[in-house]
Short mmCIF file of C-alpha atoms and ligand atoms in Angstrom, two decimals:
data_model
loop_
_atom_site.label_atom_id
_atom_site.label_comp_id
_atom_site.label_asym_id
_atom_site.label_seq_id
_atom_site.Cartn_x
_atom_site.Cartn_y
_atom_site.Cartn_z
CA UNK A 1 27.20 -5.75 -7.11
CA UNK A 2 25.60 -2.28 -6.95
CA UNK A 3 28.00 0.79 -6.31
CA UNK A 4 27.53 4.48 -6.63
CA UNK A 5 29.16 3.56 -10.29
CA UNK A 6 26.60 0.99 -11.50
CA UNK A 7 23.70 2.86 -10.52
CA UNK A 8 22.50 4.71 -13.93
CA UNK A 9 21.69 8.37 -13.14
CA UNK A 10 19.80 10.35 -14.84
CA UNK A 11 19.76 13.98 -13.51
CA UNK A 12 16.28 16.03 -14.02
CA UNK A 13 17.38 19.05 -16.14
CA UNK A 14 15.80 21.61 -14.26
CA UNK A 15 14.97 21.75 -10.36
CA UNK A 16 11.83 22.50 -8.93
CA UNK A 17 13.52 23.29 -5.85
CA UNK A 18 12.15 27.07 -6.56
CA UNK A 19 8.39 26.26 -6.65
CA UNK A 20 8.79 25.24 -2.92
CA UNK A 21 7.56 27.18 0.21
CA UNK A 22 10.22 25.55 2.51
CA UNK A 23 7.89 27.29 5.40
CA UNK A 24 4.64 25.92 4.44
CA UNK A 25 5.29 21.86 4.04
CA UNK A 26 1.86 20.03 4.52
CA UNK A 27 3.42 16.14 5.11
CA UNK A 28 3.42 14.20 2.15
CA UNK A 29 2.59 16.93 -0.65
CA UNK A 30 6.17 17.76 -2.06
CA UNK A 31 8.37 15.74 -3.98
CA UNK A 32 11.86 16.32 -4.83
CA UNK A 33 13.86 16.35 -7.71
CA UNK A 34 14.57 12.66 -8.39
CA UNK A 35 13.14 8.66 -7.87
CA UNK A 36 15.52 5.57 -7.48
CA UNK A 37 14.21 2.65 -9.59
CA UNK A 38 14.91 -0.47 -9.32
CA UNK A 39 13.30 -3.86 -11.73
CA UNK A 40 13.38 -7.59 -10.26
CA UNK A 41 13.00 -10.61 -12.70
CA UNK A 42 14.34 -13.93 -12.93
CA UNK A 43 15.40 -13.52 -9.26
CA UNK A 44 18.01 -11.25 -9.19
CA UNK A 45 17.36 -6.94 -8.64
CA UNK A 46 18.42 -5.73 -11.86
CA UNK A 47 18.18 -2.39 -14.00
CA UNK A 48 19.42 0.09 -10.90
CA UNK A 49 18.67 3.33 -11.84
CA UNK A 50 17.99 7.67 -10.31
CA UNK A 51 16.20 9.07 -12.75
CA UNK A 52 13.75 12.44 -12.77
CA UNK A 53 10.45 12.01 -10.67
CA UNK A 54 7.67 11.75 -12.63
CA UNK A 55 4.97 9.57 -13.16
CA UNK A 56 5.25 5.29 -14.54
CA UNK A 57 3.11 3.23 -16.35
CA UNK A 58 2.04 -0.15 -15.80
CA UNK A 59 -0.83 -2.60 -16.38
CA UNK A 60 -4.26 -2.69 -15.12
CA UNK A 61 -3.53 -6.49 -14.15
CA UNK A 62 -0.20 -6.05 -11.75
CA UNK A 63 -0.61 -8.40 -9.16
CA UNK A 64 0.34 -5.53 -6.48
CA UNK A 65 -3.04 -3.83 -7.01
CA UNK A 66 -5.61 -7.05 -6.93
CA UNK A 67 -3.96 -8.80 -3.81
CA UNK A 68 -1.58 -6.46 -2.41
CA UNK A 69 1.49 -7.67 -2.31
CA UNK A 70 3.46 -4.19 -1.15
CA UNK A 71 5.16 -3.28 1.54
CA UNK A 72 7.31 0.46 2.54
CA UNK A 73 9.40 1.87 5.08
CA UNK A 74 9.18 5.62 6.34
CA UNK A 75 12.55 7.22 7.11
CA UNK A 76 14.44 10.89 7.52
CA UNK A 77 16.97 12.86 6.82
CA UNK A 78 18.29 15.57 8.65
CA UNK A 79 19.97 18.85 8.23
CA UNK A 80 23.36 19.06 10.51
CA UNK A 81 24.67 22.00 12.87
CA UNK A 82 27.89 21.46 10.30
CA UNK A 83 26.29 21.81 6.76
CA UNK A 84 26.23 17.89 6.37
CA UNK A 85 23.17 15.48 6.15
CA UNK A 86 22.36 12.96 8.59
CA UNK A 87 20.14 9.66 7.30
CA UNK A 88 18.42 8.74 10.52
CA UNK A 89 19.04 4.64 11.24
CA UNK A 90 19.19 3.01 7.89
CA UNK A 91 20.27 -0.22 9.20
CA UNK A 92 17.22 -0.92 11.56
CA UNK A 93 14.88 0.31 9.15
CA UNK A 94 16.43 -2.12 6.33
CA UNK A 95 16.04 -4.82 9.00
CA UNK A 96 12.43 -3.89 9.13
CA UNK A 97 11.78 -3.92 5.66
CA UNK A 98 13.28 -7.29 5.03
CA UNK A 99 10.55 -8.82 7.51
CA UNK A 100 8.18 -6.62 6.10
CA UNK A 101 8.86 -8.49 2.80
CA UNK A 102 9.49 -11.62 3.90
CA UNK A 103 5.77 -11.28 5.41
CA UNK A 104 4.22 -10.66 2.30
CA UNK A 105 6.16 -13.26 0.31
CA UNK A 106 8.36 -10.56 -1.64
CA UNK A 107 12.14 -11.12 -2.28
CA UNK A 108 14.80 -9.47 -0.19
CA UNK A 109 17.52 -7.33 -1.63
CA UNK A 110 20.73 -6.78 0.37
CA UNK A 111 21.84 -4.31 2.87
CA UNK A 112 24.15 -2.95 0.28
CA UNK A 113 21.61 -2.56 -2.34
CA UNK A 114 19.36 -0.51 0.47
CA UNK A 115 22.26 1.83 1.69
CA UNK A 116 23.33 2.64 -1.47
CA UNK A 117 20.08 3.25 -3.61
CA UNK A 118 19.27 5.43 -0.47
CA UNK A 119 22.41 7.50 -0.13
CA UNK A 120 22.47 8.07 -4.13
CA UNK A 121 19.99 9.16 -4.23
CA UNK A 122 19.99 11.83 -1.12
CA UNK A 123 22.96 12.60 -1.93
CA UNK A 124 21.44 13.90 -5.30
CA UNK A 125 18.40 15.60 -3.78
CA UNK A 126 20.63 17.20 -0.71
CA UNK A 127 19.26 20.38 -1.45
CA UNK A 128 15.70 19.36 -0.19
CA UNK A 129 16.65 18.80 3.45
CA UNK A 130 14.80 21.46 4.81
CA UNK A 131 17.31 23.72 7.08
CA UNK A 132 14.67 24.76 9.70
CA UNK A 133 13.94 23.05 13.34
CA UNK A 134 11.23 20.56 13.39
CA UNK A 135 11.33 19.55 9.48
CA UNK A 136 13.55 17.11 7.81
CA UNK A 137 13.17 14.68 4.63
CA UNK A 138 10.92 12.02 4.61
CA UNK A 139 12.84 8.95 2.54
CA UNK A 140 10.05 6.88 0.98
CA UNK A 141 11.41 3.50 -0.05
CA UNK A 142 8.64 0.57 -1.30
CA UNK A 143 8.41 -2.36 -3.13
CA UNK A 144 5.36 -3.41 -5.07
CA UNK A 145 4.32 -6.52 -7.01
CA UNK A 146 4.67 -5.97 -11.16
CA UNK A 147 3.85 -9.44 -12.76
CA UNK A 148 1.04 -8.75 -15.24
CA UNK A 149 -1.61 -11.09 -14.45
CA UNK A 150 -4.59 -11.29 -12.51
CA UNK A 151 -4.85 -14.80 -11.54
CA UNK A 152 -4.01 -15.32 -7.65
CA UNK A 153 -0.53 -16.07 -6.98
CA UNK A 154 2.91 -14.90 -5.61
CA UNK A 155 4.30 -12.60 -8.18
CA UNK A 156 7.69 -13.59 -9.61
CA UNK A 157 8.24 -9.91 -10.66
CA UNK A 158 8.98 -6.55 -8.55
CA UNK A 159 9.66 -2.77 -8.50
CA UNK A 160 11.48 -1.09 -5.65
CA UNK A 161 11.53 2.51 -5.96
CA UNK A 162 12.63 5.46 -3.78
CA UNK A 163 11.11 9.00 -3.33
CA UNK A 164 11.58 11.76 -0.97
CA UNK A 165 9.91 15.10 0.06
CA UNK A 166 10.97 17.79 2.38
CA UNK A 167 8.28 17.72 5.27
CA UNK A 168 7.10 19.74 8.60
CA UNK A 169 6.03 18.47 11.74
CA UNK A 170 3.05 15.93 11.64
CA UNK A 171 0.69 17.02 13.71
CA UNK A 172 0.54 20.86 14.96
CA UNK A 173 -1.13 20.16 18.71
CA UNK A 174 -1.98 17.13 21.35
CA UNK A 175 -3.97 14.03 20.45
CA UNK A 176 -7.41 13.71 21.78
CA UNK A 177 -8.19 9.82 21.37
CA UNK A 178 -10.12 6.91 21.50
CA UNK A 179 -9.61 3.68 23.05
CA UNK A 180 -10.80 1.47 20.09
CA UNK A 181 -13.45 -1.29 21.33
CA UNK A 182 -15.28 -2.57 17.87
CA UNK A 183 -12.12 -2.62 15.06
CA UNK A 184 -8.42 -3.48 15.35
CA UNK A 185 -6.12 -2.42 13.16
CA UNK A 186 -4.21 -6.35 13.64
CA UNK A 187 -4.43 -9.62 14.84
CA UNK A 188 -2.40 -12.40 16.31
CA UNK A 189 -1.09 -13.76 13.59
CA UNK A 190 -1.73 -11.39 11.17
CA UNK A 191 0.47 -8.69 9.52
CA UNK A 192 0.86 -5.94 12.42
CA UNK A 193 4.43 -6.15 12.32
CA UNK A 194 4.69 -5.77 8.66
CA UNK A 195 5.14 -2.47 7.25
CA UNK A 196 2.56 -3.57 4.06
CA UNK A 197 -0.26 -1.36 2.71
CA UNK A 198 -2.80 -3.03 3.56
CA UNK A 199 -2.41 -2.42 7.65
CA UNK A 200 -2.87 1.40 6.54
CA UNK A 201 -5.89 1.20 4.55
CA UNK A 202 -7.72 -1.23 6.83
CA UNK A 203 -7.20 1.04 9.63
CA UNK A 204 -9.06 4.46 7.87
CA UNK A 205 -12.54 3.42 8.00
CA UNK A 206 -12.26 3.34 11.98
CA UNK A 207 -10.18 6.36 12.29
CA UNK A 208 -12.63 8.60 9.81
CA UNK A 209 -15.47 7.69 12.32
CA UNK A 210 -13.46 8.28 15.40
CA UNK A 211 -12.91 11.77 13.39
CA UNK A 212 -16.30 12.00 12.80
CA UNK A 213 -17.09 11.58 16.66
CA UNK A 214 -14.50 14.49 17.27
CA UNK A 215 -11.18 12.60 17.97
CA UNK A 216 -7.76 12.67 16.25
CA UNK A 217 -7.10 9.49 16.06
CA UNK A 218 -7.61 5.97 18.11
CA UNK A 219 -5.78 3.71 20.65
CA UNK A 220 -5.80 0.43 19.06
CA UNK A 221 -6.28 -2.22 21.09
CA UNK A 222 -5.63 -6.15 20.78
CA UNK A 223 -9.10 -6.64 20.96
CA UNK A 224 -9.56 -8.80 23.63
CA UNK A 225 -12.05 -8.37 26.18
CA UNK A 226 -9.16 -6.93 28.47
CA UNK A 227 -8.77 -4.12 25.78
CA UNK A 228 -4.98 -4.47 25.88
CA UNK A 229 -3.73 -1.35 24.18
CA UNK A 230 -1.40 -1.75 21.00
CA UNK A 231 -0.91 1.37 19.39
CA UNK A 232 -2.38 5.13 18.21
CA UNK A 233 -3.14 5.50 15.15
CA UNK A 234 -0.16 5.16 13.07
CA UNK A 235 2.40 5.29 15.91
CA UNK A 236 3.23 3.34 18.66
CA UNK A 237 2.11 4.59 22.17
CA UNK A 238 4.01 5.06 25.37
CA UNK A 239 2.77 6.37 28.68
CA UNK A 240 4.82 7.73 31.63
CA UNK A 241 2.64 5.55 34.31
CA UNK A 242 3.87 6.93 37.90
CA UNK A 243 7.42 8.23 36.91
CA UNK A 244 8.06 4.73 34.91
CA UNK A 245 7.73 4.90 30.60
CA UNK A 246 5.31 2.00 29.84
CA UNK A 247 4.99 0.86 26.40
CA UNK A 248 3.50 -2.38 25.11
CA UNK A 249 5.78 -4.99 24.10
CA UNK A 250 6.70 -5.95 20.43
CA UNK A 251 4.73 -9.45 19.28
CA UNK A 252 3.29 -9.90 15.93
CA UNK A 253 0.50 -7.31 15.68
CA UNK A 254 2.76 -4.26 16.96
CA UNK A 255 5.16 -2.42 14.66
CA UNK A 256 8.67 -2.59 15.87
CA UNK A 257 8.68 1.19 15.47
CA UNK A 258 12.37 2.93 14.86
CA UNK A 259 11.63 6.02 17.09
CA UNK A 260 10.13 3.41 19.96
CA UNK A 261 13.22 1.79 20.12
CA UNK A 262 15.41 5.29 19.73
CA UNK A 263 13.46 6.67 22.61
CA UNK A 264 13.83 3.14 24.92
CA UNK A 265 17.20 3.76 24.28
CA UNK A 266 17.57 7.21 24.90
CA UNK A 267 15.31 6.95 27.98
CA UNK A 268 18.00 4.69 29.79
CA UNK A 269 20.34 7.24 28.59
CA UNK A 270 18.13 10.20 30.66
CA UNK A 271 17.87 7.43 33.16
CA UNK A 272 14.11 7.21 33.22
CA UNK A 273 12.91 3.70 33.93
CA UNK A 274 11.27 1.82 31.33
CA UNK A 275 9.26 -0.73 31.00
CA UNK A 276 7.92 -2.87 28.01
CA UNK A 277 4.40 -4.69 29.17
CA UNK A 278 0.86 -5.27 28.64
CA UNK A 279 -1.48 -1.91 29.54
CA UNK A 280 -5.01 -2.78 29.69
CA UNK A 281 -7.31 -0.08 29.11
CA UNK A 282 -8.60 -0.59 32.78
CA UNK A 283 -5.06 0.51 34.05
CA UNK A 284 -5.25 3.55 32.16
CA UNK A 285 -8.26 4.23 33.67
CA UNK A 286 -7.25 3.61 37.37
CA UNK A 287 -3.93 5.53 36.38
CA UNK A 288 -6.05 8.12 35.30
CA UNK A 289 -8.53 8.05 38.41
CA UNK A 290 -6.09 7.71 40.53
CA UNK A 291 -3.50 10.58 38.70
CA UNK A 292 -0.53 9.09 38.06
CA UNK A 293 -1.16 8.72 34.21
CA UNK A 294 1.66 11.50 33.89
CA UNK A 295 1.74 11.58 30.09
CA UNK A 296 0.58 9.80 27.29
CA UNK A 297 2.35 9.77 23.57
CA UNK A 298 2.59 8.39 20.45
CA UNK A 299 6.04 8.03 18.35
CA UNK A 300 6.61 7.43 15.07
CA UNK A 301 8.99 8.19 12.07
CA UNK A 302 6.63 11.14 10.32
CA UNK A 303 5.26 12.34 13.71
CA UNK A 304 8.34 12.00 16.17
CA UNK A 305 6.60 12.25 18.60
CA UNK A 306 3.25 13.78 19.65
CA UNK A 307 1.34 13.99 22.95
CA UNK A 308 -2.43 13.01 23.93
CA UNK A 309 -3.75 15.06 25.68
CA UNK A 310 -7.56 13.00 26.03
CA UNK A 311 -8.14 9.52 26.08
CA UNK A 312 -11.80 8.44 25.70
CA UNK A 313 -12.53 5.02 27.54
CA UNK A 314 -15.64 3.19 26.75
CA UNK A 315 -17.61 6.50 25.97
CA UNK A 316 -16.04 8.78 29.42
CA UNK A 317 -12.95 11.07 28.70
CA UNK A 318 -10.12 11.34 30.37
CA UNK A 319 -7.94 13.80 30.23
CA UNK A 320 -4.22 13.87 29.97
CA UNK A 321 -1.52 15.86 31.25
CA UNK A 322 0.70 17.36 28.35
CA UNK A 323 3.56 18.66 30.51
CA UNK A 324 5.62 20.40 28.01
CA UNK A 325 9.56 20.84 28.39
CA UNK A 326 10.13 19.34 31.51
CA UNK A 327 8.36 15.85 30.27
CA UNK A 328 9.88 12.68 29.70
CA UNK A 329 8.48 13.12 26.02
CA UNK A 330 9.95 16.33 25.66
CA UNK A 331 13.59 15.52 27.11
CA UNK A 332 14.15 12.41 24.98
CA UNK A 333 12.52 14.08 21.83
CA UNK A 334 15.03 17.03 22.32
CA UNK A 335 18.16 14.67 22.66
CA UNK A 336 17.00 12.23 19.82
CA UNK A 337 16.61 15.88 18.02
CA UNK A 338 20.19 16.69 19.03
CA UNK A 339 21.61 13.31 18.07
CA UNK A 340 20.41 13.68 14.42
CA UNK A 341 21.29 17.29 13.90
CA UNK A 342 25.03 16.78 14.95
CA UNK A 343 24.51 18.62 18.62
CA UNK A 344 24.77 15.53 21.11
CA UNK A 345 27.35 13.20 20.08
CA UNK A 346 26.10 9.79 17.97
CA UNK A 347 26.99 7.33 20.39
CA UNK A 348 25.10 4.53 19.05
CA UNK A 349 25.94 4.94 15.29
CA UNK A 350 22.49 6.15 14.04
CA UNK A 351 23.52 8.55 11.50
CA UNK A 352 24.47 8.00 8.14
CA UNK A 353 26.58 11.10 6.98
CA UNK A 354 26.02 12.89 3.56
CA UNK A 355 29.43 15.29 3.50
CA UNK A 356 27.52 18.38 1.62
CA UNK A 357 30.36 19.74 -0.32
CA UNK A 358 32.58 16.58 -0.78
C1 LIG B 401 5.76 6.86 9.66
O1 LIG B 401 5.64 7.26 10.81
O2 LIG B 401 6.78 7.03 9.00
C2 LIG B 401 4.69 6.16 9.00
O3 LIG B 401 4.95 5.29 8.25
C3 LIG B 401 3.31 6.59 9.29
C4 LIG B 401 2.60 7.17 8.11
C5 LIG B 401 3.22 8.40 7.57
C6 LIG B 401 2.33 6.16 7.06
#
């Protein structure tokens, strides 16, 4: 059984906490201190282990880089109002990951292994949860196939490994998009609601030439004739549609995103309506024609949440209210915010407390 005693630690002997320009944190580009490792074989997890970050080693021929068997989850931490750390939602995340996995024919581990390879280890690199508003720690856990061989089959042998990295906010201003007509990023029956590599790197190609064209990103759709939208980019989309929050439901080729289902919550909570159904591109458009396309957003772990402020529709733009404080984006962004931080009581058991200190 793994406890805070069996997992080997091996602490980095210097920090490199002081190279870091906590006020200039481009996403993804600092690492802290330490990596949880952790070897499966012979069906069991084995070897559990914190040790320095730094670079591995492995084979040209690991079956993870041929056929892709590898699948992560994207999660924070936050700084409290108290001094403590909050780890936002471990359990629905874990949940996540296990389907992830199961989708991509990779062994499970169990809850307890999850909690406690991710608390060790934050509890380690508390230091790197950046203090100001609007950045946190990004909590990088992944799995990846590590059987040496090239021929095409499940691999019988895995790593799981854990990074983190103090981050800022995700994207600085409003969205303009692009209802995607030509690509999807998933299909029925596919891997959408798998968190596995491959769903990231299929989806650049059409996002570099919706860059190209001058956009930030695109509105997936399910690429039906209907143009049924999905999500944006790398987030999940909601739109406040005539004072109700519309967001397309969960099926196999959406990602059941952990800040979509904070902010359904949390939306009851503010007691805006919501509703979880099909948008067509063709309603956006009438909403839009007809103005009552209030706001349009995407949320996600990295970004939060972020607003669109253009939506392009079969070549004609739109544009998009971005309403600021007094939005519905705004309001349930702010409380989630408060939740995490310690400031609005955690009435649904989200946080996982690191006492700083104890
Ligand atoms: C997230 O929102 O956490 C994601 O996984 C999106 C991206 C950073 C890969």
């Amino acid at each position: 059984m793994i406890t805070a005693e069996t997992i080997k630690i091996n602490k980095a002997p210097k920090s490199r906490i002081e190279e870091v320009d906590f006020n200039d944190l481009e996403f993804g580009k600092v690492i802290s201190d330490h990596m949880f490792i952790s070897d499966y074989s012979d069906g069991e997890w084995n070897n559990v282990r914190i040790e320095p970050f730094g670079q591995i080693s492995f084979s040209p021929t690991i079956l993870a880089l041929h056929y892709g068997q590898m699948v992560f989850e994207g999660m924070k931490a936050f700084h409290m109002q108290d001094g403590n750390i909050s780890i936002f939602r471990i359990e629905k995340h874990y949940e996540r990951f296990m389907r992830s996995l199961e989708r991509m024919c990779m062994p499970p581990m169990s809850y307890r292994l999850f909690e406690e390879s991710i608390t060790n280890l934050i509890k380690l690199d508390a230091a790197w949860v950046p203090k100001s508003a609007g950045s946190s720690l990004y909590i990088r856990p992944f799995v990846f196939a590590s059987e040496e061989r090239f021929g095409v089959k499940i691999s019988s042998e895995y790593k799981y490994i854990i990074f983190s990295g103090p981050v800022g906010p995700y994207y600085d201003k409003p969205l303009r998009v692009k209802v995607e007509h030509q690509f999807v990023r998933a299909a029925r029956g596919g891997t959408g609601y798998a968190k596995c590599a491959g769903n990231y790197g299929a989806s650049f190609y059409p996002a570099h030439l919706a860059k190209m064209q001058g956009f930030d990103q695109v509105l997936w759709t399910d690429g039906s004739p209907d143009l049924n939208i999905e999500e944006s980019g790398t987030m999940n989309v909601m739109f406040v549609i005539d004072g109700v929050l519309v967001t397309p439901p969960l099926s196999d080729s959406i990602l059941d995103g952990v800040t979509r289902d904070s902010f359904l919550t949390l939306a009851h909570e503010l007691g805006v309506h919501t509703q979880q159904r099909t948008v067509s591109a063709l309603e956006l458009e009438e909403a839009l024609k007809n103005n009552i396309l209030q706001e349009a957003f995407g949320t996600g772990t990295a970004a939060l949440s972020t607003y669109i402020q253009s939506i392009d529709i079969k070549g004609k733009d739109y544009s998009v209210p971005v309403p600021g404080e007094n939005g519905v984006m705004t309001r349930i962004k702010n409380l989630l915010m408060d939740i995490r931080t310690g400031k609005a009581p955690d009435k649904y058991n989200w946080n996982t407390l690191i006492k700083i200190g104890q």
